[in-house]
Coordinates of C-alpha atoms in Angstrom, one line a residue:
X660 CA -16.0 21.8 0.5
X661 CA -13.9 25.2 0.7
X662 CA -10.6 24.9 3.0
X663 CA -11.8 21.6 4.6
X664 CA -11.4 18.0 3.8
X665 CA -8.5 15.7 3.1
X666 CA -9.7 15.4 -0.5
X667 CA -11.4 17.7 -3.0
X668 CA -14.2 15.3 -4.1
X669 CA -15.6 16.2 -7.4
X670 CA -19.3 16.3 -8.1
X671 CA -20.9 13.1 -9.7
X672 CA -21.1 14.9 -13.3
X673 CA -17.4 15.4 -13.2
X674 CA -16.1 12.1 -11.7
X675 CA -17.7 9.5 -9.2
X676 CA -14.7 8.6 -7.1
X677 CA -15.5 5.4 -5.2
X678 CA -11.8 5.5 -3.6
X679 CA -13.0 8.2 -1.0
X680 CA -13.4 6.2 2.4
X681 CA -14.9 8.8 4.5
X682 CA -18.2 10.0 5.5
X683 CA -20.2 12.2 3.2
X684 CA -20.9 15.9 4.1
X685 CA -24.5 14.8 5.1
X686 CA -23.1 12.4 7.6
X687 CA -21.3 14.8 9.6
X688 CA -23.3 15.8 12.8
X689 CA -22.4 19.6 12.8
X690 CA -25.2 20.3 15.0
X691 CA -24.5 17.5 17.7
X692 CA -21.0 18.7 17.8
X693 CA -22.0 22.5 18.1
X694 CA -24.2 21.6 21.1
X695 CA -21.7 19.3 22.9
X696 CA -18.9 22.0 22.3
X697 CA -21.3 24.5 23.9
X698 CA -22.0 22.4 26.7
X699 CA -18.2 21.6 27.5
X700 CA -17.4 25.3 27.1
X701 CA -20.0 26.4 29.9
X702 CA -17.6 24.9 32.3
X703 CA -15.9 27.7 34.6
X704 CA -12.9 25.9 35.7
X705 CA -10.2 26.8 33.2
X706 CA -8.1 23.7 34.2
X707 CA -9.7 21.7 31.4
X708 CA -7.3 23.5 29.2
X709 CA -4.4 22.3 31.2
X710 CA -2.4 19.2 30.1
X711 CA -4.6 16.2 30.3
X712 CA -4.3 12.8 31.9
X713 CA -2.1 10.6 29.8
X714 CA -4.7 7.6 29.6
X715 CA -7.4 10.1 28.8
X716 CA -9.7 12.3 30.7
X717 CA -11.3 10.0 33.5
X718 CA -15.0 11.1 33.0
X719 CA -14.6 10.6 29.4
X720 CA -13.2 7.2 29.8
X721 CA -16.0 6.3 32.0
X722 CA -18.5 7.7 29.5
X723 CA -16.8 5.7 26.7
X724 CA -16.8 2.6 28.6
X725 CA -20.6 2.8 29.1
X726 CA -21.0 3.6 25.4
X727 CA -18.9 0.8 24.3
X728 CA -20.4 -1.6 26.8
X729 CA -23.8 -1.2 25.0
X730 CA -22.4 -1.3 21.6
X731 CA -20.2 -4.4 22.3
X732 CA -22.8 -6.3 24.4
X733 CA -20.0 -6.7 26.8
X734 CA -18.8 -5.0 29.9
X735 CA -15.7 -2.4 29.2
X736 CA -13.5 -1.5 32.1
X737 CA -12.6 2.3 31.8
X738 CA -9.1 1.6 33.3
X739 CA -8.3 -0.7 30.3
X740 CA -9.0 2.0 27.8
X741 CA -6.2 4.5 26.5
X742 CA -7.3 7.5 24.6
X743 CA -5.5 8.0 21.1
X744 CA -5.8 10.4 18.2
X745 CA -7.5 7.7 16.2
X746 CA -6.8 4.2 14.9
X747 CA -3.9 5.3 12.8
X748 CA -2.6 7.2 15.5
X749 CA -2.9 4.2 17.9
X750 CA -1.3 1.6 15.5
X751 CA 1.7 4.2 15.1
X752 CA 2.1 4.3 19.0
X753 CA 2.1 0.6 19.3
X754 CA 4.6 0.2 16.4
X755 CA 6.9 3.0 18.1
X756 CA 6.8 1.7 21.5
X757 CA 6.1 -2.4 21.4
X758 CA 7.7 -3.1 18.0
X759 CA 11.2 -2.4 16.5
X760 CA 12.5 -2.0 13.0
X761 CA 12.9 -5.5 11.5
X762 CA 10.2 -7.0 13.8
X763 CA 8.2 -9.8 11.8
X764 CA 4.3 -8.6 11.8
X765 CA 1.7 -10.9 10.3
X766 CA -1.4 -9.3 8.6
X767 CA -4.2 -10.7 6.5
X768 CA -4.2 -10.7 2.7
X769 CA -5.9 -8.5 1.8
X770 CA -5.3 -5.8 4.6
X771 CA -5.9 -2.1 5.0
X772 CA -3.4 -0.3 2.8
X773 CA -2.5 2.3 5.1
X774 CA -1.8 -0.3 8.0
X775 CA 0.8 -1.9 5.4
X776 CA 2.1 1.6 4.9
X777 CA 2.7 2.5 8.7
X778 CA 4.3 -0.9 9.0
X779 CA 6.7 -0.1 6.1
X780 CA 7.3 3.5 7.8
X781 CA 8.3 1.6 10.9
X782 CA 10.4 -0.8 8.7
X783 CA 8.7 -3.9 9.9
X784 CA 9.1 -7.2 8.4
X785 CA 5.4 -7.7 6.9
X786 CA 4.1 -11.1 6.0
X787 CA 0.4 -11.7 4.9
X788 CA -1.6 -14.6 5.2
X789 CA -4.6 -15.3 3.1
X790 CA -8.3 -15.0 4.2
X791 CA -11.2 -17.3 4.2
X792 CA -14.9 -16.4 4.2
X793 CA -14.8 -16.2 8.0
X794 CA -11.7 -14.4 8.5
X795 CA -8.0 -15.1 8.7
X796 CA -7.0 -18.4 7.6
X797 CA -6.0 -19.9 10.9
X798 CA -4.7 -23.1 9.8
X799 CA -2.1 -21.3 7.6
X800 CA -1.1 -19.3 10.5
X801 CA -0.9 -22.3 12.9
X802 CA 1.4 -24.0 10.4
X803 CA 3.6 -21.1 10.1
X804 CA 3.9 -21.0 13.8
X805 CA 4.7 -24.7 14.2
X806 CA 7.4 -24.2 11.4
X807 CA 9.2 -21.7 13.6
X808 CA 8.0 -18.5 11.9
X809 CA 6.7 -16.6 14.8
X810 CA 5.6 -12.9 14.6
X811 CA 6.1 -10.1 17.0
X812 CA 2.6 -9.1 16.4
X813 CA -0.4 -9.8 14.3
X814 CA -2.7 -7.1 12.9
X815 CA -6.4 -8.0 11.9
X816 CA -9.4 -6.2 11.0
X817 CA -11.8 -9.0 12.6
X818 CA -15.1 -7.0 12.1
X819 CA -16.3 -5.7 8.7
X820 CA -12.7 -6.2 7.4
X821 CA -11.5 -3.5 5.0
X822 CA -11.5 -4.2 2.1
X823 CA -13.4 -7.4 2.0
X824 CA -16.2 -6.7 4.4
X825 CA -15.8 -10.1 6.0
X826 CA -16.2 -10.8 9.9
X827 CA -14.1 -13.3 11.7
X828 CA -16.0 -16.0 13.4
X829 CA -16.1 -16.5 17.1
X830 CA -14.3 -19.8 16.7
X831 CA -11.4 -18.2 15.0
X832 CA -11.2 -15.1 17.4
X833 CA -10.8 -17.7 20.2
X834 CA -8.2 -20.0 18.6
X835 CA -6.3 -16.8 17.6
X836 CA -6.1 -15.7 21.2
X837 CA -4.9 -19.1 22.3
X838 CA -2.4 -19.1 19.6
X839 CA -1.0 -15.5 20.7
X840 CA -0.6 -17.0 24.2
X841 CA 0.9 -20.3 23.2
X842 CA 3.7 -18.7 20.8
X843 CA 4.2 -15.3 22.6
X844 CA 2.8 -12.6 19.9
X845 CA 0.6 -9.7 20.3
X846 CA -2.6 -9.2 18.4
X847 CA -3.6 -5.9 17.3
X848 CA -7.2 -5.8 16.4
X849 CA -8.4 -2.8 14.3
X850 CA -12.0 -2.7 15.5
X851 CA -12.8 0.6 13.7
X852 CA -16.1 -1.1 12.2
X853 CA -17.0 -3.3 15.3
X854 CA -19.9 -0.9 15.8
X855 CA -20.8 -0.3 12.1
X856 CA -22.4 -3.8 11.4
X857 CA -25.4 -3.2 9.2
X858 CA -28.5 -3.0 11.4
X859 CA -29.8 -6.7 10.5
X860 CA -26.4 -8.1 11.2
X861 CA -25.2 -8.9 15.0
X862 CA -21.3 -9.0 14.9
X863 CA -19.3 -11.5 17.2
X864 CA -18.0 -10.0 20.4
X865 CA -14.9 -7.7 19.9
X866 CA -11.3 -9.2 20.3
X867 CA -10.6 -8.1 23.7
X868 CA -13.5 -10.1 25.2
X869 CA -11.7 -13.2 24.2
X870 CA -8.4 -11.9 25.8
X871 CA -7.7 -14.3 28.7
X872 CA -3.8 -13.8 28.7
X873 CA -3.1 -10.0 28.1
X874 CA -2.2 -10.4 24.4
X875 CA -4.8 -8.1 22.7
X876 CA -4.7 -4.6 21.8
X877 CA -8.1 -3.5 20.4
X878 CA -8.2 -0.1 18.5
X879 CA -11.5 1.9 18.0
X880 CA -12.3 5.3 16.7
X881 CA -14.8 8.1 16.5
X882 CA -13.6 8.9 12.8
X883 CA -16.3 6.8 11.2
X884 CA -19.1 6.8 14.0
X885 CA -19.0 10.5 14.6
X886 CA -16.5 12.9 12.9
X887 CA -12.9 12.2 11.5
X888 CA -11.8 15.8 12.3
X889 CA -12.2 15.0 15.9
X890 CA -9.0 12.9 15.6
X891 CA -10.1 10.7 18.7
X892 CA -9.8 7.1 19.3
X893 CA -9.0 4.6 21.8
X894 CA -6.8 1.5 22.8
X895 CA -8.5 -1.3 24.8
X896 CA -5.9 -3.6 26.5
X897 CA -5.1 -5.2 29.8
X898 CA -3.7 -2.7 32.5
X899 CA -0.4 -4.7 32.2
X900 CA -0.3 -4.5 28.5
X901 CA -1.0 -0.7 28.7
X902 CA 1.8 0.2 31.0
X903 CA 4.6 0.8 28.6
X904 CA 2.2 3.1 26.8
X905 CA 1.6 5.1 30.1
X906 CA 5.2 5.3 30.8
X907 CA 6.1 6.6 27.3
X908 CA 8.1 9.8 27.2
X909 CA 6.3 11.2 24.2
X910 CA 2.8 11.1 26.1
X911 CA 4.4 12.0 29.5
X912 CA 5.6 15.2 27.7
X913 CA 2.2 15.9 25.9
X914 CA 0.0 15.1 28.8
X915 CA -2.3 12.9 26.8
X916 CA -4.1 13.3 23.7
X917 CA -6.8 15.8 22.7
X918 CA -8.2 16.4 26.2
X919 CA -10.3 19.2 24.9
X920 CA -11.8 17.0 22.2
X921 CA -12.4 14.4 24.7
X922 CA -14.6 16.7 26.9
X923 CA -16.6 17.6 23.9
X924 CA -17.2 13.9 22.8
X925 CA -17.8 13.0 26.4
X926 CA -20.9 15.5 26.0
X927 CA -22.0 14.1 22.9
X928 CA -21.9 10.6 24.7
X929 CA -23.8 11.8 27.9
X930 CA -26.5 13.6 25.9
X931 CA -27.2 10.5 24.1
X932 CA -26.5 12.3 20.7
X933 CA -23.5 9.8 19.9
X934 CA -25.8 6.7 20.3
X935 CA -28.5 8.3 17.9
X936 CA -26.0 9.3 15.5
X937 CA -24.6 5.9 15.5
X938 CA -27.8 4.2 14.8
X939 CA -28.5 6.6 12.1
X940 CA -25.2 6.1 10.6
X941 CA -25.5 2.3 10.4
X942 CA -29.0 2.4 8.7
X943 CA -27.8 5.2 6.3
X944 CA -24.6 3.0 5.2
X945 CA -26.8 -0.2 4.9
X946 CA -29.2 1.7 2.6
X947 CA -26.3 3.0 0.5
X948 CA -24.5 -0.4 0.5
X949 CA -27.7 -2.2 -0.5
X950 CA -28.4 0.4 -3.3
X951 CA -24.8 -0.2 -4.8
X952 CA -25.0 -3.8 -4.5
X953 CA -28.3 -4.0 -6.2
X954 CA -26.7 -1.8 -9.1
X955 CA -23.7 -3.7 -9.3
X956 CA -25.5 -7.1 -9.5
X957 CA -27.8 -5.7 -12.3
X958 CA -25.0 -3.9 -14.4
X959 CA -21.7 -5.6 -14.0
X960 CA -20.5 -7.7 -16.9
X961 CA -20.7 -11.7 -16.7
X962 CA -17.7 -13.0 -14.5
X963 CA -17.5 -9.9 -12.4
X964 CA -18.4 -10.5 -8.9
X965 CA -18.5 -8.8 -5.4
X966 CA -18.4 -9.4 -1.8
X967 CA -21.4 -8.6 0.3
X968 CA -19.9 -6.7 3.4
X969 CA -21.4 -7.4 6.9
X970 CA -20.9 -3.5 7.4
X971 CA -18.2 -0.9 7.3
X972 CA -17.8 1.4 4.2
X973 CA -16.5 -0.9 1.4
X974 CA -17.6 -3.4 -1.2
X975 CA -14.7 -5.6 -2.9
X976 CA -15.1 -6.4 -6.6
X977 CA -13.4 -9.1 -8.3
X978 CA -12.7 -9.1 -12.1
X979 CA -12.8 -11.9 -14.4
X980 CA -9.6 -13.9 -14.5
X981 CA -6.9 -12.2 -16.8
X982 CA -8.2 -8.7 -16.0
X983 CA -6.2 -6.2 -13.9
X984 CA -7.6 -3.4 -11.9
X985 CA -4.5 -1.2 -12.6
X986 CA -5.1 -1.5 -16.3
X987 CA -8.6 -1.1 -16.0
X988 CA -8.2 2.2 -13.8
X989 CA -7.3 4.6 -16.7
X990 CA -10.3 3.2 -18.7
X991 CA -12.4 3.8 -15.8
X992 CA -11.3 7.3 -15.3
X993 CA -12.1 8.1 -18.9
X994 CA -15.8 6.9 -18.1
X995 CA -15.7 9.3 -15.0
X996 CA -15.4 6.6 -12.5
X997 CA -12.6 5.8 -9.9
X998 CA -11.9 3.0 -7.5
X999 CA -9.0 1.6 -5.4
X1000 CA -7.0 -1.1 -7.2
X1001 CA -6.7 -4.3 -5.1
X1002 CA -2.8 -4.3 -5.3
X1003 CA -2.9 -1.8 -2.7
X1004 CA -4.2 -4.3 0.0
X1005 CA -1.9 -7.2 -1.0
X1006 CA 0.2 -8.8 -3.9
X1007 CA -2.4 -11.4 -4.8
X1008 CA -5.1 -8.9 -5.3
X1009 CA -4.5 -7.6 -8.6
X1010 CA -7.7 -8.5 -10.2
X1011 CA -9.7 -6.7 -7.3
X1012 CA -10.9 -3.2 -6.6
X1013 CA -12.5 -1.5 -3.7
X1014 CA -15.6 0.6 -3.9
X1015 CA -16.6 2.9 -1.0
X1016 CA -20.4 3.5 -0.7
X1017 CA -20.2 6.1 2.1
X1018 CA -20.0 9.3 0.2
X1019 CA -22.5 9.4 -2.8
X1020 CA -26.3 9.4 -3.1
X1021 CA -28.3 6.5 -4.2
X1022 CA -28.8 8.1 -7.5
X1023 CA -25.0 8.7 -8.0
X1024 CA -24.0 5.3 -6.8
X1025 CA -26.0 3.7 -9.6
X1026 CA -24.6 6.2 -12.0
X1027 CA -21.2 5.0 -10.7
X1028 CA -22.2 1.3 -11.1
X1029 CA -23.3 2.1 -14.8
X1030 CA -19.9 3.8 -15.5
X1031 CA -17.9 1.1 -14.0
X1032 CA -19.7 -1.8 -15.9
X1033 CA -19.2 0.3 -19.1
X1034 CA -15.3 0.7 -18.3
X1035 CA -15.2 -3.2 -17.6
X1036 CA -16.9 -3.9 -20.8
X1037 CA -14.5 -1.8 -22.8
X1038 CA -11.5 -3.3 -21.0
X1039 CA -12.6 -6.6 -22.0
X1040 CA -13.2 -5.8 -25.6
X1041 CA -9.9 -4.2 -25.6
X1042 CA -8.2 -7.3 -24.1
X1043 CA -10.1 -9.5 -26.6
X1044 CA -8.9 -7.5 -29.4
X1045 CA -5.3 -7.6 -28.0
X1046 CA -5.5 -11.4 -27.8
X1047 CA -6.8 -11.6 -31.3
X1048 CA -4.1 -9.6 -32.7
X1049 CA -1.5 -11.5 -30.8
X1050 CA -2.9 -14.8 -32.1
X1051 CA -3.1 -13.5 -35.7
X1052 CA 0.7 -12.1 -35.4
X1053 CA 2.0 -15.3 -34.0
X1054 CA 0.7 -17.4 -37.1
X1055 CA 2.5 -15.1 -39.3
X1056 CA 5.7 -14.5 -37.3
X1057 CA 7.1 -15.1 -33.7
X1058 CA 9.9 -12.6 -34.3
X1059 CA 10.2 -9.4 -32.2
X1060 CA 11.0 -6.5 -34.2
X1061 CA 13.9 -4.6 -32.3
X1062 CA 15.7 -1.5 -33.4
X1063 CA 19.1 -1.2 -32.0
X1064 CA 20.6 2.5 -31.2
X1065 CA 24.3 2.3 -30.5
X1066 CA 25.3 -0.9 -32.3
X1067 CA 28.8 0.3 -32.6
X1068 CA 29.5 0.6 -28.8
X1069 CA 30.9 -2.2 -26.6
X1070 CA 27.5 -3.3 -25.3
X1071 CA 25.6 -2.5 -28.4
X1072 CA 28.1 -4.6 -30.5
X1073 CA 27.3 -7.6 -27.9
X1074 CA 23.5 -7.0 -28.4
X1075 CA 23.8 -7.1 -32.2
X1076 CA 25.9 -10.1 -31.9
X1077 CA 23.1 -11.9 -29.9
X1078 CA 20.4 -10.7 -32.2
X1079 CA 22.2 -12.2 -35.2
X1080 CA 22.4 -15.6 -33.5
X1081 CA 18.5 -15.8 -32.8
X1082 CA 16.6 -14.6 -36.1
X1083 CA 13.7 -16.5 -35.1
X1084 CA 13.0 -14.7 -32.1
X1085 CA 14.2 -11.3 -33.2
X1086 CA 14.0 -9.2 -36.2
X1087 CA 16.5 -6.6 -36.0
X1088 CA 17.7 -3.4 -37.4
X1089 CA 20.2 -0.7 -36.5
X1090 CA 19.7 3.1 -36.2
X1091 CA 21.9 6.2 -35.9
X1092 CA 19.9 9.4 -35.2
X1093 CA 22.6 11.4 -36.4
X1094 CA 21.6 10.3 -39.9
X1095 CA 18.4 11.7 -41.7
X1096 CA 17.3 8.2 -42.1
X1097 CA 13.7 7.6 -40.7
X1098 CA 13.4 5.1 -37.7
X1099 CA 12.1 1.6 -38.7
X1100 CA 8.5 1.9 -38.8
X1101 CA 8.0 -1.9 -38.0
X1102 CA 10.1 -1.5 -34.7
X1103 CA 8.1 -2.6 -31.8
X1104 CA 11.0 -1.8 -29.3
X1105 CA 14.1 0.3 -29.4
X1106 CA 17.1 -0.5 -27.2
X1107 CA 19.4 2.6 -26.8
X1108 CA 22.8 1.9 -25.4
X1109 CA 24.6 5.3 -26.4
X1110 CA 25.3 8.3 -24.3
X1111 CA 23.0 10.9 -22.8
X1112 CA 23.2 13.0 -25.9
X1113 CA 22.3 10.1 -28.0
X1114 CA 19.3 9.4 -25.9
X1115 CA 18.1 13.0 -26.0
X1116 CA 18.4 13.0 -29.9
X1117 CA 16.5 9.6 -30.2
X1118 CA 13.7 10.4 -27.9
X1119 CA 13.4 13.8 -29.7
X1120 CA 13.0 11.9 -32.9
X1121 CA 10.6 9.4 -31.5
X1122 CA 8.4 12.3 -30.2
X1123 CA 8.3 13.7 -33.6
X1124 CA 7.2 10.4 -35.2
X1125 CA 3.8 8.8 -35.5
X1126 CA 4.8 5.1 -34.2
X1127 CA 5.4 4.6 -30.6
X1128 CA 7.6 1.6 -29.8
X1129 CA 8.7 0.5 -26.6
X1130 CA 12.0 2.0 -25.4
X1131 CA 14.6 0.5 -23.3
X1132 CA 17.3 2.7 -22.0
X1133 CA 20.7 1.1 -21.1
X1134 CA 22.4 4.4 -21.1
X1135 CA 23.8 5.9 -17.9
X1136 CA 24.7 9.6 -16.9
X1137 CA 22.5 12.4 -17.0
X1138 CA 19.5 11.3 -18.9
X1139 CA 17.0 13.7 -20.5
X1140 CA 14.3 12.7 -18.0
X1141 CA 11.8 15.5 -19.2
X1142 CA 12.0 13.9 -22.8
X1143 CA 11.7 10.4 -21.3
X1144 CA 8.7 11.3 -19.3
X1145 CA 6.8 12.9 -22.3
X1146 CA 7.5 9.7 -24.3
X1147 CA 6.4 7.6 -21.5
X1148 CA 2.8 9.0 -22.0
X1149 CA 2.9 7.4 -25.3
X1150 CA 4.9 4.1 -24.7
X1151 CA 6.6 2.1 -22.1
X1152 CA 10.1 3.4 -21.3
X1153 CA 12.2 1.1 -19.4
X1154 CA 15.7 2.7 -17.7
X1155 CA 18.2 0.1 -16.5
X1156 CA 21.5 0.9 -15.3
X1157 CA 22.4 -2.8 -15.5
X1158 CA 20.7 -5.7 -17.3
X1159 CA 21.9 -8.5 -15.5
X1160 CA 19.7 -10.6 -13.1
X1161 CA 21.9 -10.4 -10.2
X1162 CA 22.4 -6.6 -9.6
X1163 CA 18.6 -6.0 -8.7
X1164 CA 19.0 -8.9 -6.3
X1165 CA 22.1 -7.3 -4.7
X1166 CA 20.1 -4.0 -4.2
X1167 CA 17.3 -5.9 -2.6
X1168 CA 19.7 -7.9 -0.3
X1169 CA 21.7 -4.5 0.6
X1170 CA 18.6 -2.7 1.5
X1171 CA 17.3 -5.6 3.6
X1172 CA 20.7 -5.9 5.4
X1173 CA 20.7 -2.1 6.1
X1174 CA 17.1 -2.5 7.8
X1175 CA 18.5 -5.3 9.9
X1176 CA 21.7 -3.7 11.2
X1177 CA 22.0 -1.9 14.5
X1178 CA 20.6 1.9 14.4
X1179 CA 23.0 3.1 17.0
X1180 CA 25.4 4.9 14.5
X1181 CA 28.2 2.1 15.0
X1182 CA 27.9 0.9 11.5
X1183 CA 28.7 2.7 8.2
X1184 CA 28.4 1.5 4.4
X1185 CA 30.1 2.3 1.1
X1186 CA 29.6 1.0 -2.4
X1187 CA 32.7 0.1 -4.5
X1188 CA 32.3 -0.4 -8.2
X1189 CA 35.2 -1.8 -10.4
X1190 CA 35.3 -1.5 -14.2
X1191 CA 37.7 -1.5 -17.2
X1192 CA 39.8 1.6 -17.9
X1193 CA 37.9 2.5 -21.0
X1194 CA 34.6 3.1 -19.0
X1195 CA 33.8 6.7 -19.2
X1196 CA 31.2 7.4 -16.3
X1197 CA 32.5 7.1 -12.7
X1198 CA 30.8 6.1 -10.7
X1199 CA 28.9 3.6 -12.8
X1200 CA 25.2 3.9 -13.2
X1201 CA 24.9 0.5 -11.4
X1202 CA 27.2 1.8 -8.5
X1203 CA 24.9 4.8 -8.1
X1204 CA 21.7 2.6 -8.1
X1205 CA 23.1 0.3 -5.2
X1206 CA 24.0 3.4 -3.3
X1207 CA 20.4 4.8 -4.0
X1208 CA 18.8 1.6 -2.8
X1209 CA 20.7 1.5 0.4
X1210 CA 20.2 5.4 1.0
X1211 CA 16.5 4.8 0.4
X1212 CA 16.2 2.8 3.4
X1213 CA 16.8 5.8 5.7
X1214 CA 19.1 4.1 7.8
X1215 CA 22.3 5.8 7.0
X1216 CA 22.7 9.6 6.5
X1217 CA 24.8 9.3 3.4
X1218 CA 25.9 6.3 1.1
X1219 CA 28.9 7.1 -1.1
X1220 CA 30.0 5.1 -4.2
X1221 CA 33.8 4.9 -5.2
X1222 CA 35.1 3.7 -8.3
X1223 CA 38.1 1.7 -9.6
X1224 CA 39.4 1.4 -13.3
X1225 CA 41.4 -1.7 -13.8
X1226 CA 42.5 -3.5 -16.7
X1227 CA 39.6 -5.1 -18.7
X1228 CA 37.5 -5.6 -15.7
X1229 CA 33.9 -6.5 -16.9
X1230 CA 32.2 -5.2 -13.7
X1231 CA 32.3 -5.9 -10.0
X1232 CA 29.9 -4.0 -7.5
X1233 CA 30.3 -4.4 -3.7
X1234 CA 28.2 -3.1 -1.1
X1235 CA 29.8 -2.8 2.2
X1236 CA 28.6 -2.6 5.8
X1237 CA 31.1 -2.2 8.5
X1238 CA 30.7 -2.4 12.3
X1239 CA 32.5 -3.1 15.4
X1240 CA 34.8 -6.0 14.7
X1241 CA 33.1 -7.3 11.7
X1242 CA 32.3 -6.5 8.1
X1243 CA 29.5 -7.6 5.5
X1244 CA 30.2 -7.6 1.8
X1245 CA 27.5 -8.2 -0.7
X1246 CA 29.1 -8.4 -4.2
X1247 CA 28.0 -8.9 -7.8
X1248 CA 30.6 -10.1 -10.5
X1249 CA 30.0 -10.1 -14.2
X1250 CA 32.1 -12.9 -15.6
X1251 CA 30.9 -12.7 -19.2
X1252 CA 29.8 -9.4 -20.9
X1253 CA 27.3 -11.4 -22.9
X1254 CA 25.2 -11.3 -19.7
X1255 CA 24.2 -7.9 -20.2
X1256 CA 23.4 -8.5 -23.7
X1257 CA 20.9 -11.1 -23.0
X1258 CA 19.6 -9.2 -20.1
X1259 CA 18.8 -6.3 -22.5
X1260 CA 16.8 -8.6 -25.0
X1261 CA 14.9 -9.9 -22.0
X1262 CA 14.1 -6.4 -21.0
X1263 CA 13.0 -5.6 -24.6
X1264 CA 10.6 -8.6 -24.5
X1265 CA 9.0 -7.5 -21.2
X1266 CA 8.8 -3.9 -22.2
X1267 CA 6.4 -4.7 -25.1
X1268 CA 3.8 -6.1 -22.7
X1269 CA 3.6 -3.1 -20.7
X1270 CA 1.4 -0.1 -20.5
X1271 CA 2.8 3.3 -21.4
X1272 CA 4.7 4.7 -18.4
X1273 CA 8.3 5.0 -16.7
X1274 CA 9.7 1.7 -15.5
X1275 CA 13.0 1.5 -13.5

């Protein structure tokens, strides 16, 4: 691959990476692009190197409209086309011009993971709505609308949906447009796969053909039908809806997008090369998809199923109940096969995974299916043995073995007291790494509530030992993160600046408030933490955590945390937001110290159920 390509894709003997959603090297029409570029550069007028038309090169929009009219089986008006640098660029343009931070946007669940990422970049309030076999659940959408939950926009992939491969029915397309008109929201239809239905499948007309009211933006791209590096796509919308785009300063300054590339693709279209390449591409994708589906059907363990896509690039696999794609992934990697876990596409998709069939040859995909099946089988066996072990363990003892490091400190003393109260749930011991005594071999989890130096000594001792208990860190300050990361390769490591239930909620509320506030510089923020006079660190770890949560929103340039040390104050944390004539305070007050001890035990129980890694 040399200097080119977004990813270095390994050869199949090293790894079959089904995550790669891009055309294979053999699908890139170098000769067609070479000939089209040569045709463009025979022009003698140097003005084609000048700033271009904001909407796009007129001859190109005309040839594109002709090409799309054939593919869509519906007339396309070149005046209703706006040229972009691809679907992603088009979506970002729409977000920047038609939406604002905090706007509610509906998407399908699952949905394209990078669309979700773009919405997050623009700080949209995202809500996903489940899908049915024929696309978005319109009844659920309508129920939300009737209840008063109305989005500013709805993003959908109506044809050959990514990742499900499903296609929205004609009836649902028509109803969706009617609802957008009735309730006043925009539809952003990502139609990157509209022209990539398999040869034996005729897709419904694209979303824009249903638009009677001027509510639909339809996005398309040459990335999947010609070549991704061209960075060329389009938005199809009513003239009225396109007006703000045309008037935008960023495009007025740049003079349109990729005018030279538009000329090259214009030549590819007018020569007939684009149409021939599209027909070859859809046939090739169907052949590869068919090969992979046959291999999956033959090889996947019982209970593992998959969607049969209408076209596009992807197959969605569903694991049996109780299996998580995120847990399967490291096992699959050991078997030299990778995939994209379903959780990337929506919170409810944890037992799904997505496979791309665009990159590998038929033989390589069969090999990949073999490897995936072997990985799932190993994972199932591992889960079964773990369940058996858990059942056996529960018949002998239900007690969780906890080793407490720092039992003589204020919090450690409280944790020890709670452990002493519940000898049925917990079997406890105390440790002090300053002594030569070995760590308890039976400990399933270690709770550390010392100081950073004590944490470093503890982790060093754990790394030198043969057992790998889960580790819960309640220490604040300058932690030995290198050591903790190293130990996290062997066991789950949970780092908490505060064990209460309320503090994480305050962090979430503060971040949400920051997103919702005006971005004109008229508001500022500060965190204030208050503790007893014997507390050593200032600001507290919790105060720093809350400040970091607000800082991470990117709304404020800096978020400081101030400290007060008063009497025997257990712990009060307040996030302040102040603007012209008003102030918002989000406060957490700890009224009993025991809340932290109980939280530490809850965290310890949770930690023992996790895979190795760092958790915050």
